[in-house]
Amino acid sequence: MALAALAVLFLLQLSGLALSLNQEGLYLLQAKRGLEDPDNALSDWNPRDSIPCNWTGITCSSAGATVTSVDLTGLGLTGPFPASLCRLPNLAFLSLSWNNINSSLPDSVVAPCAALAHLDLSQNLLVGPLPDALAALPFLTHLDLTGNNFSGPIPPSFGRFPVIQDLSLVANLLTSTVPAFLGNLTTLRQLNLSYNPFAPGGIPPSLGDLSSLEVLWLAGCNLIGDIPPSLGRLSKLADLDLSTNALSGRIPESIANLSRVVQIELYNNSLSGPVPSGFGKLSSLLCVDASMNQLEGPLPEDLFDAPFLESVHFYSNRITGSVPSGVSRSTSLIELRLFANRLNGSLPADLGKNSPLMLLDLSDNLLSGEIPQSICDRGVLEELLLIDDLFSGRLPEGLSHCRTLTRVRLRNNQLSGEVPAGLWGLPHLWLLELRGNSFSGGISPVISGAANLSKILIDDNQFSGSIPSEMGALSKLYEFSASNNRLSGPLPSSLGDLGELGQLDLHHNFLSGELLRGIQSWKKLSELNLADNEFTGRIPPELGDLPVLNYLDLSGNLLTGDIPLQLQNLKLNEFNLTNNDLSGPLPPLFTRDIYRDSFLGNPGLCQDFSGFCPVSRGTRDRRGFVWLLRSIFMMATLIFVVGVAWFFWRYRKYKKAQLTPDKSKWTLTSFHKLGFSEFELLDCLDEDNVIGNFGVAKTVEMMGKGPKSMSVIAGSCGYIAPEYAYTLRVNEKSDIYSFGVVILELVTGKLPVDPEFGEKDLVKWVTCAMEQKGVNHMIDPKLDVRQHREEINKVLSIGLLCTSSLPINRPSMRRVVKMLQEVRAENKIQIETKDGKLSPYYCEEGDPNSSV
């Protein structure tokens, strides 16, 4: 200590600086010297000051004599843990969170911090074992090491903290099992161990002895076995999270003894048996989530009697019986998700009358009867999801006035009658799915008021009448699917103005008139299906100018004239013009055998399929020569353009090399945290820089939930790694997850979040569907599976590795690139299997914990 102080004094003397700074200031300057400060956040740490009490992040005692707090949170500092900070004799508060502290934490460094009561080193890059010396600090009440790379087991010394209250080790690389000795920490109020790659093990019953515990987070800890009944003794517990493990057996009845519990999360386990009664007497309960288990039997009648209950999730189980009548008496219920069960019977008639219901999802059950008239009585319903049930009768008239609705999905029921007129024009509605029912009547012109409507899916009903011209006002409409109805009349010309339209499917109706011209706005249209109608006239040449159209079916109409040459511009996966009255020669591209079945049932077309059109040899030769010349010209032009572009690129690269130093001498540091700020990001968020449109991101604050409320948000996007819900940290492993989602998109042809998945995202949908239906069901039918099956399967496997639920099991980007380069090689990617199912653990030659 003395030598270090002398060194600092010597440097100050050399610089001609005043020597008035006290000893604690010298310790702080020594700490600064060991850290990189790219943003000059510590520029006001002035050695000419007599005391450091006015420096950034420094707080002194009331008398101003000694430093008691150092808070350098989020300053972008890089380097090893600054050991000199522990020489501050009265330092009680130390936070270096959200920096790039990248060393180990030896006992010798930590031990001198004897006065510390609060230590926060979360969201850094610390490595090595957890130091035993931390448990010997006599006044330490708060320890947060979340989001680092600490490894090895939790040491036995961690069972001997004298006064610890908050212990958070979330999202590290800790191994072994959750130790029983943590039950000795009787002063503990929060225990957060989530998202560590622990070895399979049970929940220690001794945790039930933590009489002061308020928060127990053990999500993603590889827990197995039963939930110990002893947890019911935690009388002060407010938040219990045991989600995303492999727990089995029944939910213990003692859970109803958690008299202060606010949130219970048991989802994504293998729990079985009935849901215990007693939830209704939990006077503080807000949320309960036991979805994605194997629970069975009826829901208890008292489930909805808890006075402040807001959210109930029991979806993807085996629950039977009816929805308890008590749900209609609840005055606080906001979300009810019971989809993918075996519920039957009708819904309580007053559902929605007394509670501010915002989301109701009862899809994939056997529920019947009418949809309650009071479903939106409180006027805040946003999502009504009743897919694949047996509901019948008419839609509630009150839905016409439910202006908060954003999603209505009633697919595959037995609903009938006319759709209430106002429902078509709700201002916030973006998805209206009524397909697979017996609805009748027409599409109301008030649909022009649905300014956010993106998808209209009304196939397989009995809708009639014409398509209203007011649909041309739907500037955000992406998909209009109304096949197998009784729509009639011409297509309104206003449809040609829909610049966001991607899919238009109106096949098997009674539509007539000529096909639309003036469709230059359809730049995003990829699918056009107007088959089996009564359209007449010629095929518009403009169809050949649509840049992304790959599915075109105009079969079964009364179209006449020749086939426009412009259609040869399209890259079509599906092309069907059969059963019309087309005539004349086929365009040269369509004389190939692969199009042989695309023109059947058109008597006026040339049908000499050995040579297609009967032209003379001279004419054929002349056409072939013209096409040859045209091809040569186009190729020469392409080569010229590429050559010019290459020349300018090389020239700019040469000029840049003359003006910039030799960067090959730089040292490349492996991936660390992002080095830009949110303000730099905002400056770049410009419409001119848009490369894709994946949805809308929102910030949400939910009372009483803390960081975990960021999780039913991460799921809505699909690209965000699941651990972000706990760590709020973006690192290489989360980027790997996002890249894996992109790979799965390419292989499956699906979006990261799609109505087809229900409430799952793409990763969960692929994993579940592979286990249930096999790999072939996953692959995009547009891919050439017959010729490239092995390569496609390998790429799919790489995507699954990248999206492993545990960050440690995701390969590094360098390894991902190598695997993609080796897709055609003989060696195959190793994926562990467990009982014939995919394991979340990533295997690689050499050290299984390697990040290479």
Coordinates of N, CA and C in Angstrom, one line a residue, residues 85-155:
L85 N -9.5 0.4 -4.7 CA -10.8 0.8 -4.1 C -11.0 0.2 -2.8
C86 N -10.5 -1.0 -2.6 CA -10.8 -1.7 -1.3 C -9.8 -1.1 -0.2
R87 N -9.0 -0.2 -0.6 CA -8.1 0.4 0.5 C -8.8 1.6 1.1
L88 N -10.0 2.0 0.6 CA -10.8 3.1 1.2 C -11.4 2.5 2.4
P89 N -11.0 3.0 3.6 CA -11.3 2.3 4.8 C -12.8 2.4 5.2
N90 N -13.5 3.3 4.7 CA -14.9 3.5 5.1 C -15.9 3.2 3.9
L91 N -15.4 2.6 2.9 CA -16.2 2.4 1.7 C -17.3 1.3 2.0
A92 N -18.6 1.8 2.0 CA -19.7 0.9 2.3 C -20.5 0.6 1.0
F93 N -20.4 1.4 0.0 CA -21.2 1.1 -1.2 C -20.2 1.2 -2.4
L94 N -20.2 0.1 -3.2 CA -19.4 0.0 -4.4 C -20.2 -0.6 -5.6
S95 N -20.4 0.2 -6.7 CA -21.1 -0.3 -7.9 C -20.2 -0.1 -9.1
L96 N -19.9 -1.1 -9.8 CA -19.2 -1.1 -11.1 C -20.0 -1.7 -12.2
S97 N -21.3 -1.8 -11.9 CA -22.1 -2.6 -12.9 C -22.2 -1.9 -14.2
W98 N -22.5 -2.7 -15.3 CA -22.7 -2.3 -16.6 C -21.4 -1.6 -17.1
N99 N -20.3 -2.2 -16.9 CA -19.0 -1.8 -17.5 C -18.4 -3.0 -18.2
N100 N -17.1 -3.0 -18.3 CA -16.3 -4.1 -19.0 C -15.2 -4.6 -18.1
I101 N -15.5 -4.7 -16.8 CA -14.5 -5.2 -15.9 C -14.2 -6.7 -16.2
N102 N -13.0 -7.0 -16.6 CA -12.7 -8.3 -17.2 C -11.7 -9.2 -16.6
S103 N -11.5 -9.1 -15.3 CA -10.5 -9.9 -14.6 C -11.2 -11.0 -13.8
S104 N -10.4 -11.7 -13.1 CA -10.9 -12.6 -12.1 C -11.1 -11.8 -10.8
L105 N -11.5 -12.4 -9.7 CA -11.8 -11.7 -8.5 C -11.1 -12.5 -7.3
P106 N -9.8 -12.4 -7.2 CA -9.1 -13.2 -6.2 C -9.5 -12.8 -4.8
D107 N -9.4 -13.7 -3.8 CA -9.6 -13.4 -2.4 C -8.8 -12.2 -1.9
S108 N -7.5 -12.2 -2.4 CA -6.6 -11.1 -1.9 C -7.1 -9.7 -2.3
V109 N -7.8 -9.6 -3.4 CA -8.4 -8.3 -3.8 C -9.6 -7.9 -3.0
V110 N -10.4 -8.9 -2.7 CA -11.7 -8.6 -2.1 C -11.6 -8.4 -0.6
A111 N -10.7 -9.2 0.0 CA -10.7 -9.2 1.5 C -10.5 -7.9 2.1
P112 N -9.7 -6.9 1.6 CA -9.6 -5.6 2.3 C -10.9 -4.8 2.3
C113 N -11.9 -5.1 1.5 CA -13.1 -4.3 1.5 C -14.0 -4.6 2.7
A114 N -13.4 -4.4 3.9 CA -14.0 -4.8 5.1 C -15.3 -4.1 5.5
A115 N -15.4 -2.8 5.0 CA -16.6 -2.0 5.4 C -17.7 -2.1 4.4
L116 N -17.6 -2.9 3.3 CA -18.6 -2.9 2.3 C -19.9 -3.5 2.8
A117 N -21.0 -2.8 2.5 CA -22.3 -3.3 2.8 C -23.1 -3.6 1.5
H118 N -22.7 -3.0 0.4 CA -23.4 -3.1 -0.9 C -22.3 -3.2 -2.0
L119 N -22.3 -4.4 -2.7 CA -21.3 -4.6 -3.8 C -22.1 -5.1 -5.0
D120 N -22.0 -4.3 -6.1 CA -22.7 -4.6 -7.3 C -21.7 -4.6 -8.4
L121 N -21.4 -5.8 -8.9 CA -20.5 -6.0 -10.1 C -21.2 -6.6 -11.2
S122 N -22.5 -6.4 -11.3 CA -23.3 -7.1 -12.3 C -23.0 -6.5 -13.7
Q123 N -23.3 -7.4 -14.7 CA -23.2 -7.0 -16.1 C -21.8 -6.6 -16.5
N124 N -20.8 -7.4 -16.2 CA -19.4 -7.2 -16.5 C -18.9 -8.5 -17.2
L125 N -17.6 -8.6 -17.2 CA -17.0 -9.8 -17.9 C -16.0 -10.5 -16.9
L126 N -16.4 -10.5 -15.6 CA -15.6 -11.2 -14.6 C -15.6 -12.7 -14.8
V127 N -14.4 -13.3 -14.5 CA -14.3 -14.7 -14.8 C -13.7 -15.4 -13.5
G128 N -13.6 -16.7 -13.6 CA -13.0 -17.5 -12.5 C -14.0 -17.9 -11.5
P129 N -13.5 -18.5 -10.4 CA -14.4 -19.0 -9.3 C -14.9 -17.8 -8.5
L130 N -16.0 -18.1 -7.8 CA -16.6 -17.1 -6.9 C -15.6 -17.0 -5.7
P131 N -15.2 -15.8 -5.3 CA -14.2 -15.7 -4.2 C -14.8 -16.0 -2.8
D132 N -14.1 -16.9 -2.0 CA -14.6 -17.2 -0.7 C -14.6 -15.9 0.2
A133 N -13.7 -15.0 -0.1 CA -13.5 -13.9 0.8 C -14.8 -13.0 0.9
L134 N -15.6 -13.1 -0.1 CA -16.8 -12.3 -0.1 C -17.7 -12.6 1.1
A135 N -17.7 -13.9 1.4 CA -18.6 -14.4 2.5 C -18.1 -14.0 3.9
A136 N -16.8 -13.5 3.9 CA -16.2 -13.1 5.2 C -16.4 -11.6 5.5
L137 N -16.9 -10.9 4.5 CA -17.1 -9.4 4.8 C -18.2 -9.3 5.8
P138 N -17.9 -8.6 6.9 CA -18.8 -8.7 8.1 C -20.1 -7.9 7.9
F139 N -20.1 -6.9 7.0 CA -21.3 -6.0 6.9 C -22.0 -6.1 5.6
L140 N -21.6 -7.1 4.8 CA -22.1 -7.2 3.4 C -23.6 -7.7 3.5
T141 N -24.5 -6.8 3.0 CA -25.9 -7.2 2.9 C -26.4 -7.4 1.5
H142 N -25.8 -6.8 0.5 CA -26.2 -6.9 -0.9 C -25.0 -7.3 -1.8
L143 N -25.2 -8.4 -2.5 CA -24.2 -8.9 -3.4 C -24.8 -9.2 -4.7
D144 N -24.5 -8.5 -5.8 CA -25.0 -8.8 -7.1 C -23.9 -9.0 -8.1
L145 N -23.8 -10.3 -8.6 CA -22.8 -10.6 -9.6 C -23.4 -11.1 -10.9
T146 N -24.7 -10.7 -11.1 CA -25.4 -11.1 -12.3 C -24.7 -10.7 -13.6
G147 N -24.9 -11.6 -14.5 CA -24.4 -11.3 -15.9 C -22.9 -11.2 -16.0
N148 N -22.2 -12.2 -15.4 CA -20.7 -12.3 -15.6 C -20.4 -13.6 -16.2
N149 N -19.1 -14.0 -16.0 CA -18.7 -15.4 -16.5 C -18.1 -16.2 -15.4
F150 N -18.5 -16.0 -14.1 CA -18.0 -16.8 -13.0 C -18.4 -18.2 -13.3
S151 N -17.5 -19.1 -12.9 CA -17.7 -20.5 -13.2 C -17.4 -21.4 -12.0
G152 N -17.6 -22.7 -12.1 CA -17.4 -23.6 -11.0 C -18.6 -23.6 -10.1
P153 N -18.6 -24.4 -9.0 CA -19.7 -24.5 -8.1 C -19.8 -23.3 -7.2
I154 N -21.0 -23.1 -6.6 CA -21.1 -22.1 -5.5 C -20.3 -22.6 -4.3
P155 N -19.3 -21.9 -3.8 CA -18.5 -22.4 -2.8 C -19.2 -22.6 -1.4

